[in-house]
XYZ file of C-alpha atoms in Angstrom:
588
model
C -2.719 -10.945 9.519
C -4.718 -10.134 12.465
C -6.308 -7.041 13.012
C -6.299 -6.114 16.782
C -8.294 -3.390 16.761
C -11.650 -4.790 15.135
C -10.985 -8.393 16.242
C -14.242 -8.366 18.826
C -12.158 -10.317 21.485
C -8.601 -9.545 20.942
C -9.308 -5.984 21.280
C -10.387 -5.993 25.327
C -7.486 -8.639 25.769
C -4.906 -6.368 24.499
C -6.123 -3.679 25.908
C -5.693 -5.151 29.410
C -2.410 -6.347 28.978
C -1.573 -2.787 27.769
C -2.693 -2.118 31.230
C -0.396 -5.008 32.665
C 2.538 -3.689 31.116
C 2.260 0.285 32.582
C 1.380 -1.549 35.503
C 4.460 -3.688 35.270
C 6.527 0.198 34.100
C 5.225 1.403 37.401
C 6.708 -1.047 39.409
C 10.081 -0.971 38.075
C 9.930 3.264 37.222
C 7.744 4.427 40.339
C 7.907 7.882 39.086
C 6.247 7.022 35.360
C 3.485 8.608 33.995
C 1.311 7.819 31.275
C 0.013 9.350 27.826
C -2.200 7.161 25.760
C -2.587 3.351 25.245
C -4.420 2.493 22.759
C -5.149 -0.689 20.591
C -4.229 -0.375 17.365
C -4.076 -2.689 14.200
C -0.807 -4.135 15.157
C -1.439 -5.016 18.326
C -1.236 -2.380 21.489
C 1.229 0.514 22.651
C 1.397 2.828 25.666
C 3.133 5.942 25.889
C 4.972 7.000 28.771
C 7.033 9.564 30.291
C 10.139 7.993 32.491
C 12.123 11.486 32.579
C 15.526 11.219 31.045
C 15.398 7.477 30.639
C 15.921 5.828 27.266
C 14.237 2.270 27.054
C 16.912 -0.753 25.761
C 16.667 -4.457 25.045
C 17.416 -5.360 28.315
C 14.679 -2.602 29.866
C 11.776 -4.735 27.753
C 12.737 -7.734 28.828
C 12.954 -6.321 32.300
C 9.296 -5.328 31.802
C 7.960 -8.546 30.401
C 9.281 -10.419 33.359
C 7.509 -8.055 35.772
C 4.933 -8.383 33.736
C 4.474 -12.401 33.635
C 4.345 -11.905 37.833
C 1.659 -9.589 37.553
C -0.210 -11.827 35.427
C 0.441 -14.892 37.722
C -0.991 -13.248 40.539
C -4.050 -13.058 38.881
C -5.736 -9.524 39.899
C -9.518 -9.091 38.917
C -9.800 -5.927 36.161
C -12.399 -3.406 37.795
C -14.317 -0.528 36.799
C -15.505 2.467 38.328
C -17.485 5.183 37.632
C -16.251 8.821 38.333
C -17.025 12.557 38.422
C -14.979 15.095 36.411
C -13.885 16.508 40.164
C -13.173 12.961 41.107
C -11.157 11.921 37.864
C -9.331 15.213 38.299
C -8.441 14.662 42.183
C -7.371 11.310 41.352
C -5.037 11.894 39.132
C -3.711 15.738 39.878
C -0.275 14.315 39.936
C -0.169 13.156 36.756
C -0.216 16.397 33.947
C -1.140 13.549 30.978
C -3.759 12.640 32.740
C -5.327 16.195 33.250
C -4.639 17.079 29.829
C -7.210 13.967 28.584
C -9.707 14.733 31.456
C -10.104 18.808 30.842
C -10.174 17.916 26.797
C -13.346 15.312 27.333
C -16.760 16.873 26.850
C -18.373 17.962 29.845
C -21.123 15.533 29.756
C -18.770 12.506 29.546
C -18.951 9.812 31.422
C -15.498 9.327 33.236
C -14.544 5.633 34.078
C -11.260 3.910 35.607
C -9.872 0.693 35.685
C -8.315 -1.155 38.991
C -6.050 -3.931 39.167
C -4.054 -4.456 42.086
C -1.940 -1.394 42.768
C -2.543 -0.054 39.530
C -5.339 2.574 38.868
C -5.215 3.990 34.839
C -7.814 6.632 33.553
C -9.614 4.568 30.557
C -12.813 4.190 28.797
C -12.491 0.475 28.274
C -13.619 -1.993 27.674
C -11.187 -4.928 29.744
C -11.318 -9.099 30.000
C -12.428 -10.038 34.197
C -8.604 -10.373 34.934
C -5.342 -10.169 34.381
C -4.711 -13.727 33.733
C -5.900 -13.950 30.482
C -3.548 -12.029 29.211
C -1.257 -15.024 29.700
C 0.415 -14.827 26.271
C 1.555 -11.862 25.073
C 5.175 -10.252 23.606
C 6.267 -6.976 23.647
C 7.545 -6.387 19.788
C 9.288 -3.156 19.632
C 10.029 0.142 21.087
C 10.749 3.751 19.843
C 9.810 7.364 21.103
C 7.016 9.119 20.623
C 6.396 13.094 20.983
C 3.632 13.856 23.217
C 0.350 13.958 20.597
C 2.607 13.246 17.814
C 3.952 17.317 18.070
C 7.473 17.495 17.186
C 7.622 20.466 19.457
C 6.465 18.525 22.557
C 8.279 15.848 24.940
C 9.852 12.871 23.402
C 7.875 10.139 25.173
C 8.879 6.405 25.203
C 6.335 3.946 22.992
C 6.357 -0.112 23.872
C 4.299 -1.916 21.090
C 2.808 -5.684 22.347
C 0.768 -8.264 20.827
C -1.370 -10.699 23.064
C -3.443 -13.433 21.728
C -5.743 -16.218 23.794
C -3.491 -19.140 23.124
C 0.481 -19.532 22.960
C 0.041 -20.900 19.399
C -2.101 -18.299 18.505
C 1.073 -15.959 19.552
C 3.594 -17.964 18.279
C 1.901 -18.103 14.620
C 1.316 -14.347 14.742
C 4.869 -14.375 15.868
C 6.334 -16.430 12.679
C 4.042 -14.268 10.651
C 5.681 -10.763 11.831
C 9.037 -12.385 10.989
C 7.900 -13.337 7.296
C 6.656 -9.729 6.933
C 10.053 -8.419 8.167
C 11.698 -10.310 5.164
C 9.030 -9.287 2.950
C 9.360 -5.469 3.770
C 9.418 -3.541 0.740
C 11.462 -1.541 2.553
C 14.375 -4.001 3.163
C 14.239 -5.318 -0.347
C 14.435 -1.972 -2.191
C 17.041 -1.101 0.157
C 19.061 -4.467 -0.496
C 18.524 -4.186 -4.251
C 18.847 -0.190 -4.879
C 15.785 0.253 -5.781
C 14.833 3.136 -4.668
C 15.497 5.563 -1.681
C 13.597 8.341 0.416
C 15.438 11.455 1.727
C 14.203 14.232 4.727
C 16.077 16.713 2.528
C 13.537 16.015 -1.000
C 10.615 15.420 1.520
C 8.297 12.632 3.242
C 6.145 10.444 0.838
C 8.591 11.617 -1.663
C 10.407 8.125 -3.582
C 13.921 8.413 -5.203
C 13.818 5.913 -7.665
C 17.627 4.682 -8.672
C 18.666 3.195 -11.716
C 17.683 -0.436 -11.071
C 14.353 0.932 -9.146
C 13.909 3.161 -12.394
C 14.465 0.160 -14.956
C 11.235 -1.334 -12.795
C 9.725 1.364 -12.991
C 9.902 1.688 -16.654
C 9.250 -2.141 -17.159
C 5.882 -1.652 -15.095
C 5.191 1.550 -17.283
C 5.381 -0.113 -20.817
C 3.867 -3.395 -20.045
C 0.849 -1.639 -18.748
C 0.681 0.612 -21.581
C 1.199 -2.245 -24.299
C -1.689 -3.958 -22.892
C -3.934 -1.036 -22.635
C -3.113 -0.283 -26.537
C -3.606 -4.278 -27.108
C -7.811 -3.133 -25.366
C -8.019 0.212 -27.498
C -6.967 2.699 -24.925
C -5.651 5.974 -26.444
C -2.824 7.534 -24.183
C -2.531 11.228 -23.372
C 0.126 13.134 -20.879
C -1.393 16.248 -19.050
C 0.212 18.967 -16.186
C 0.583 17.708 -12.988
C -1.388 21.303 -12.022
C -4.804 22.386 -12.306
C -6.641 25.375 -11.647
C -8.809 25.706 -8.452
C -11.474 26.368 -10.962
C -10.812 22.896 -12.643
C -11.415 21.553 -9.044
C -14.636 23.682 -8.220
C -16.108 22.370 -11.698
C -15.271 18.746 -10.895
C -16.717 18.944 -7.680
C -13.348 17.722 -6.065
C -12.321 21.704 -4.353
C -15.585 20.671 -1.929
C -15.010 16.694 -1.098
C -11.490 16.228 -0.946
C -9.408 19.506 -1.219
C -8.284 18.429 2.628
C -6.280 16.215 0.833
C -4.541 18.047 -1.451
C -1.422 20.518 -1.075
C -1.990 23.738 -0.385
C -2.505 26.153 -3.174
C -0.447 28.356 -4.871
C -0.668 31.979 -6.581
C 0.542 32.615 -9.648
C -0.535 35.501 -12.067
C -3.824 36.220 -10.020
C -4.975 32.337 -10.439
C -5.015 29.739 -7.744
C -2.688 26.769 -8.798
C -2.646 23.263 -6.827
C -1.401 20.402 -7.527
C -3.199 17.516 -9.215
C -4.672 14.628 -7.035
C -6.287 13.093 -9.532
C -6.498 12.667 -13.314
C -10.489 12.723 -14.331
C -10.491 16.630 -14.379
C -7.871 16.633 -16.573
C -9.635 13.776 -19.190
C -12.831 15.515 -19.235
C -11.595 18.446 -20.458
C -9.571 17.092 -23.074
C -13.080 14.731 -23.334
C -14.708 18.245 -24.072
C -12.274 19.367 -26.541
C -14.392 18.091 -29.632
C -17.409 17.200 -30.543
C -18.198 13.122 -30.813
C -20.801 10.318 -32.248
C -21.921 7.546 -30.579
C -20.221 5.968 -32.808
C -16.879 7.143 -31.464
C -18.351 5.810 -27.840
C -16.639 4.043 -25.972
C -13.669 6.383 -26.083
C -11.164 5.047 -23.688
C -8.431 8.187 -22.342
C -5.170 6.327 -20.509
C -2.331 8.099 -18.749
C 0.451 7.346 -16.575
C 0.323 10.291 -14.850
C 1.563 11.909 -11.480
C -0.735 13.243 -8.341
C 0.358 14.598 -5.324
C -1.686 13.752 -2.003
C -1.446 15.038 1.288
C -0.522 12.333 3.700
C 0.630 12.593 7.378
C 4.415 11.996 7.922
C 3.550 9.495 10.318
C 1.655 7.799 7.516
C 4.227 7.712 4.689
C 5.444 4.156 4.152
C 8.345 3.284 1.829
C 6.407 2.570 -1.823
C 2.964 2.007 -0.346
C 1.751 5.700 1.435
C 3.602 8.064 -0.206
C 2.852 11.895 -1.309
C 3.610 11.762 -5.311
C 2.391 8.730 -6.750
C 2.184 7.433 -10.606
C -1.302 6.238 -11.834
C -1.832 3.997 -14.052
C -5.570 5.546 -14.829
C -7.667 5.614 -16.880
C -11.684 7.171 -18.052
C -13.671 5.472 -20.264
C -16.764 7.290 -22.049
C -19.445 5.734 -23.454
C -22.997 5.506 -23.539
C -25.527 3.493 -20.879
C -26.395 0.596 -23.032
C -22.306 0.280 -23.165
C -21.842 0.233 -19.681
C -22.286 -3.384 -18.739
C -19.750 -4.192 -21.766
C -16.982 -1.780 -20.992
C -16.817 -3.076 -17.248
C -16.598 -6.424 -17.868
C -13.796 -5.578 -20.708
C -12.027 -3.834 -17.230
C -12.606 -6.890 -15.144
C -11.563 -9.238 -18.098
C -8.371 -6.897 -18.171
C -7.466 -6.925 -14.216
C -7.566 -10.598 -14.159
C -5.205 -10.839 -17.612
C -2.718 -8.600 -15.625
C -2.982 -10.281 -12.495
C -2.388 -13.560 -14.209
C 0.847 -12.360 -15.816
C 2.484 -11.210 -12.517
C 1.532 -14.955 -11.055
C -1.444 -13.726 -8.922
C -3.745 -15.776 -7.650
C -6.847 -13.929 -9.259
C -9.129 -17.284 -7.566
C -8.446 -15.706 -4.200
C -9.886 -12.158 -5.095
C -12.276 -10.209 -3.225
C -14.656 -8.124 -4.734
C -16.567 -5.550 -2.816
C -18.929 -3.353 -3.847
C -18.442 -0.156 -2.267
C -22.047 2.205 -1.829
C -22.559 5.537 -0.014
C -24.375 5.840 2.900
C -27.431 7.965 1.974
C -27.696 9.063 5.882
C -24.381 10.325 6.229
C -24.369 13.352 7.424
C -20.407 14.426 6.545
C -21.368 15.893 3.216
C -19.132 13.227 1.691
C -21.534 12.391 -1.569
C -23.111 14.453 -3.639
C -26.609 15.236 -3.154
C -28.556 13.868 -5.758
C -30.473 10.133 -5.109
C -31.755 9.617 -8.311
C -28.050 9.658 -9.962
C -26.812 7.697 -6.749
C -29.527 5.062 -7.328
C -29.098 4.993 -10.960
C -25.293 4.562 -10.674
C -25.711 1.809 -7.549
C -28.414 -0.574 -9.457
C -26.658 -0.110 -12.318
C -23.256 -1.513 -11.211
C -25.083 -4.182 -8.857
C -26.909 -5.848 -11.945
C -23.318 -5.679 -13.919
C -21.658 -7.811 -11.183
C -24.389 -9.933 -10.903
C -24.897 -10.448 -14.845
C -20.720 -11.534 -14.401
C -21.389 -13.889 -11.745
C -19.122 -12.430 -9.556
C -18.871 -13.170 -6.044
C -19.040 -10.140 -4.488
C -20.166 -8.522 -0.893
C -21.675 -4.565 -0.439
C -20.060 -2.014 1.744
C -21.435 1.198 2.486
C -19.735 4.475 2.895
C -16.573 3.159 0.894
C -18.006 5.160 -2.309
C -15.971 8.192 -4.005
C -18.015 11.221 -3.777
C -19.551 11.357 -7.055
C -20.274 7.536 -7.619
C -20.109 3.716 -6.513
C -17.246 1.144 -7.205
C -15.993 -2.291 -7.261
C -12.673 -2.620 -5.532
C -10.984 -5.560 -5.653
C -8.851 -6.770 -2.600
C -5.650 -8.784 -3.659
C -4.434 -11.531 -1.033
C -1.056 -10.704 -0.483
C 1.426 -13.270 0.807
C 1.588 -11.775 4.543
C -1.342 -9.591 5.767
C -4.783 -9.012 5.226
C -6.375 -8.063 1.845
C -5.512 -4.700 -0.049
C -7.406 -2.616 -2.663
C -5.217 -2.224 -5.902
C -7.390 -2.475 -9.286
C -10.671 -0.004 -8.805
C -13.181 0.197 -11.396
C -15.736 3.351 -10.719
C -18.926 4.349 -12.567
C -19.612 8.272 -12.457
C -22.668 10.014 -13.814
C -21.835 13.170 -11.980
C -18.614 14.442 -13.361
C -19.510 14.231 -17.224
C -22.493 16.623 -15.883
C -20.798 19.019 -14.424
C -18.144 19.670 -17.138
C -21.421 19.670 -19.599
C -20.083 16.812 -22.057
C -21.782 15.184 -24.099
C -22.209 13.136 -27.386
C -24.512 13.007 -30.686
C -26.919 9.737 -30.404
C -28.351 8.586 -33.268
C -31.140 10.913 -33.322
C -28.905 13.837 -33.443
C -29.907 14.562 -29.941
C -26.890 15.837 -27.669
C -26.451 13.109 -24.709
C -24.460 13.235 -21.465
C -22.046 10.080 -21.513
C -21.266 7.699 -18.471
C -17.702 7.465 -17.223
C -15.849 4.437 -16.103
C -12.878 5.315 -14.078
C -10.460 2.554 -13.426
C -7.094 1.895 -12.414
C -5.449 -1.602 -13.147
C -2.374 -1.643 -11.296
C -3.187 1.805 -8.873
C -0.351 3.534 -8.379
C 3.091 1.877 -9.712
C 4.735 3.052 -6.779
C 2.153 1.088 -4.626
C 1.883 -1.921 -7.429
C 5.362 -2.250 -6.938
C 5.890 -2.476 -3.589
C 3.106 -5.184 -3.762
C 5.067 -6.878 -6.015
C 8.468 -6.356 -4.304
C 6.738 -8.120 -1.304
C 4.879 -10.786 -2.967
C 8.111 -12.126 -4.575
C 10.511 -11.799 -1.692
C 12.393 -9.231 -4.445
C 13.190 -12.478 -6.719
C 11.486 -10.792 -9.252
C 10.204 -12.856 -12.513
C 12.905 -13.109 -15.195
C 10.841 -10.279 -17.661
C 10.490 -7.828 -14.881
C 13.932 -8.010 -13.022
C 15.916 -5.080 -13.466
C 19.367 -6.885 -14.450
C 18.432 -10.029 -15.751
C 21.633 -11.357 -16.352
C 25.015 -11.202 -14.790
C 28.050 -12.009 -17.100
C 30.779 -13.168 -14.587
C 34.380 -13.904 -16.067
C 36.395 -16.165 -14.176
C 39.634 -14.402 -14.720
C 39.446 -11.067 -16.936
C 42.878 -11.688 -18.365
C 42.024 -14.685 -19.977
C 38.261 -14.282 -19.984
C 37.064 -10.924 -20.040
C 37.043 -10.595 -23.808
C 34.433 -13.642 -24.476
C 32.637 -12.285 -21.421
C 32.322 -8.651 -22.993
C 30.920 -10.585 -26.405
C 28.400 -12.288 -24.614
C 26.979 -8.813 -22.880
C 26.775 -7.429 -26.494
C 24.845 -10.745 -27.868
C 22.702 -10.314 -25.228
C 22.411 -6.454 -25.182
C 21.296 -6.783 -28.855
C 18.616 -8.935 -28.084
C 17.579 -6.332 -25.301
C 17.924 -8.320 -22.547
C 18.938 -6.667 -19.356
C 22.666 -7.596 -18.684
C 25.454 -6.513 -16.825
C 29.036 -7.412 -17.005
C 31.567 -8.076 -13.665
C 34.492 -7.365 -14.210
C 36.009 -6.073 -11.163
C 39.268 -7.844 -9.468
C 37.333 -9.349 -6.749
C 37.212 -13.208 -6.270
C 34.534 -15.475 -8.281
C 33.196 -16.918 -4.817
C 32.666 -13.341 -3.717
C 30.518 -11.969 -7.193
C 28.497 -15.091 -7.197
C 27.296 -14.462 -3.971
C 26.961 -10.882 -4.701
C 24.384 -12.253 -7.505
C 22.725 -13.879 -5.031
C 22.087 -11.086 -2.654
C 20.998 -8.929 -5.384
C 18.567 -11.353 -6.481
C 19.473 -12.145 -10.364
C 17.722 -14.441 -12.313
C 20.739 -15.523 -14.279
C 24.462 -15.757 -13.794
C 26.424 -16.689 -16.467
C 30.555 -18.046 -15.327
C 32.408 -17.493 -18.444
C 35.855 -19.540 -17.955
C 37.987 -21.311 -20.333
C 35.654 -23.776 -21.030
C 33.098 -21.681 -22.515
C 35.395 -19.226 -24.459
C 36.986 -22.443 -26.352
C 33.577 -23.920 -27.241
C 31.455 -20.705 -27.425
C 29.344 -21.712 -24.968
C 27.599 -20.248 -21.927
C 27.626 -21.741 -18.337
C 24.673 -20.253 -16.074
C 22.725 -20.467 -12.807
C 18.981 -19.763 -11.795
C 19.270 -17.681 -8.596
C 18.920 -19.821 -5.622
C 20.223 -22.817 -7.510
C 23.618 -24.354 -7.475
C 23.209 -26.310 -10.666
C 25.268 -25.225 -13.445
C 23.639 -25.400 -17.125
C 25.697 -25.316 -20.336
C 24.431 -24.482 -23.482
C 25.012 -22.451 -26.576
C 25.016 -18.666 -27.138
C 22.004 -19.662 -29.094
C 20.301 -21.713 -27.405
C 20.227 -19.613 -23.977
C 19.436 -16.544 -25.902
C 16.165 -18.661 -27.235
C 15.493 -19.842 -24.059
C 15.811 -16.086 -22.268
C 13.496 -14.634 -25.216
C 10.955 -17.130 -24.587
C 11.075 -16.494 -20.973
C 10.056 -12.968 -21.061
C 7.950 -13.709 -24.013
C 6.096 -15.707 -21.433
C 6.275 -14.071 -18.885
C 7.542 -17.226 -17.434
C 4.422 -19.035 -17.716
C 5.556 -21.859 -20.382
């Protein structure tokens, strides 16, 4: 999907026809005033004040329509350059306005764009005319406090898309709609998978049973295959000392990000972010060989990260997450080894969830060694070390891969791989970091084979990021028909008539419980039209219609969601054939 606001030429063209559309506001609401319109990733908004007026369907359409006449007329898009007292005159009837103007820097340079009757305070830059912003759509509408205070006006937002062609619009168009039905949002919602609640707190998931049986099926097939690699799994708090922080180096790079701290006993509590802290402590516990090296430390483990409300989003932005993380110590000479035993992993795990691992990205993410934020740490022998290091790995792997500077964590370079997802542009799930800071400032080390003490290297990586994230990937990636060996309920048991049926049904739930496949039995007094279509909305893999039938030959009857053919087999047979499903993974 489109991003608007890098997109070199969609960016001036929407934000003209943000300008055509608080034009086309003033015309029909003479006494509107404006806040902001910016261009965003999505596309373009405005905010605006229309006093006690409360936008509808019928008010957007309204404004496209004005809007389309504006366009047709055709106005030429003009700048002009003013002086603070000029900007200020101009607009000394307009209280938004001021409030931008006296919040600029005093050596500014003011600018203004005319077209037609309309006059907005902007910075630019425009297309030559209205015209061009032939096709466009206004999307959706909400309100908006004034700066995003919850304590200021409630303002009135119109989002808009426009685009150069009408089937560049119309795709973008058809591609919004897709994403709408892909919504991880809707799906969890229409599955009950898992809820959020203002009462628990933003960022905060609810997961509910079915959500939790995901959950939990995520959890153990990531921890099965870490075993199957020689990963040994720990648990630690979900608090740390500020002094833990400090040591790490984390209290000074990213404590902006964490929750605020809390007193207890005299010490300075917060809670975790991260996990490495944690694993190079218990790292430092005891004394170890290089012949214990590489030591691979695994945890599924909780952090808590500040995120603006605004910001939280279902699964994917939330503020208490659940890693699936991991640090992996070892010497230098091991280094090259170990990360292509991650990469080897990612793409195993990918594979198994059906994704199409020939359509990754893999970017190389640096520091920039002239910024001046104080994001890195200081030290450009360790960053140049660390940077060549992981650059001749990925080259030695033949990996196709492009640099990216100032995408580093503070104490070291990474490879982070974008996934493709069905709708949208590529996202960073699996990261895979390499750290010579952190084992130096918690002082661990290892005997070589000179009986020399040695600092090790550190591999942080994360295979699946958070499962909360992972599985709103997944949830959107599969429409919420989730593969047979991940599905919450994998089979429902539905008995035609429970007087006659209901007792075969209830021995078919055990045969299948015992095998521990997930099943659930139906056996309310509602109509069989009405539970198989139930089935279908919840997204089953299998429904099994138990009549008389299959209770006089022992057999089962059952459907593959979204299919209307009916299958009969044995209890044997489709017990087999389940097994070897999940065995598979559904990939034979």
């Amino acid at each position: 999907m489109v991003n608007f606001k890098e997109d070199k030429d969609l960016m001036p063209l929407n934000h003209s026809c943000a300008h055509v559309m608080a034009q086309a506001v003033k015309h029909l609401y003479p006494d509107a005033k404006f806040w902001v319109g910016p261009v965003v990733e999505e596309g373009f908004y405005y905010d605006m004040d229309l006093g006690d007026k409360v936008l509808t369907e019928s008010d957007i359409e309204a404004i496209s329509k004005e809007m389309k006449k504006i366009i047709k007329d055709g106005k030429r898009i003009v700048r002009h350059e003013l002086t603070r007292q000029e900007a200020l005159d101009m607009f000394k009837d307009d209280p938004y306005k001021i409030d931008l103007i006296n919040n600029m820097d005093e050596d500014t340079n003011i600018s203004c764009y005319t077209q037609g009757d309309y006059t907005d305070l902007c910075r630019g830059p425009h297309v030559e005319s209205v015209k061009e912003c032939k096709f466009f759509k206004l999307i959706k509408f909400s309100g908006a406090y004034w700066k995003g205070d919850a304590n200021n006006k409630m303002l009135q937002r119109v989002y808009g898309v426009c685009f150069r062609t009408e089937e560049d619009l119309n795709a973008h168009l058809t591609e919004l709609e897709e994403a709408k039905e892909r919504d991880h949002r809707k799906i969890g919602k229409d599955l009950g998978l898992f809820m959020v609640s203002d009462l628990i707190g933003k960022g905060m998931p609810l997961y509910l049973p079915n959500g939790y049986v995901l959950w939990r099926t995520l959890q153990n097939y990531i921890t099965d295959k870490e075993i199957k690699y020689g990963y040994k799994h720990v648990h630690t708090p979900d608090v740390g000392t500020k002094q833990l922080y400090l040591t790490s180096g984390h209290w000074d790079h990213y404590k902006e990000n964490m929750f605020p701290a809390m007193e207890v006993d005299g010490e300075t509590y917060v809670l975790r972010p991260m996990n490495c802290p944690h694993h190079m402590v218990i790292y430092g516990n005891d004394i170890h060989s290089y012949k214990e090296l590489p030591l691979r430390i695994a945890e599924i483990a909780n952090d808590f990260r500040y995120e603006a409300a605004g910001a939280c989003k279902g699964l994917e932005r939330v503020r208490a997450m659940t890693q699936n993380d991991s640090h992996i110590f070892c010497r230098p000479e091991q280094v090259e080894e170990e990360f292509k035993s991650v990469v080897n992993l990612i793409m195993e795990v990918y594979k198994d969830f059906n994704v199409d691992v020939n359509k990754f990205q893999f970017r190389l993410s640096l520091r920039d060694k002239f910024s001046k934020t104080n994001k890195y740490y200081d030290d450009d022998e360790m960053w140049d070390k660390a940077e060549n290091a992981l650059r001749n790995v990925l080259k030695d792997m033949n990996l196709d891969f492009f640099e990216a500077k100032d995408e580093a964590a503070f104490y070291g370079p990474k490879l982070d791989v974008l996934v493709k997802p069905a709708v949208g542009p590529a996202v960073t799930i699996p990261t895979v970091q390499l750290d010579f800071l952190l084992p130096k400032n918690f002082e661990l080390s290892y005997i070589d084979e000179d009986g020399q003490k040695k600092t090790p290297v550190v591999i942080h990586r994360a295979i699946l990021g958070s499962i909360d994230r992972f599985m709103a990937f997944l949830l959107e990636e599969t429409k919420g028909n989730l593969p047979t060996w991940v599905a919450p309920v994998q089979v429902k048991v539905l008995p035609v008539n429970n007087e006659y049926h209901l007792e075969y049904a209830k021995e078919i739930q055990q045969l299948l419980l015992d095998n521990n496949i997930r099943v659930e039995l139906d056996d309310r007094d509602e109509k069989l039209g009405y539970k198989l279509r139930e089935t279908q909305i919840k997204k089953i893999p299998y429904t099994l219609v138990i009549g008389d039938k299959e209770r006089d030959a022992k057999t089962i009857s059952y459907r593959r969601f979204s299919s209307q053919d009916t299958t009969t087999v044995s209890k044997e047979e489709f017990v087999e054939l389940l097994l070897n499903e999940i065995k598979n993974k559904g990939n034979k």
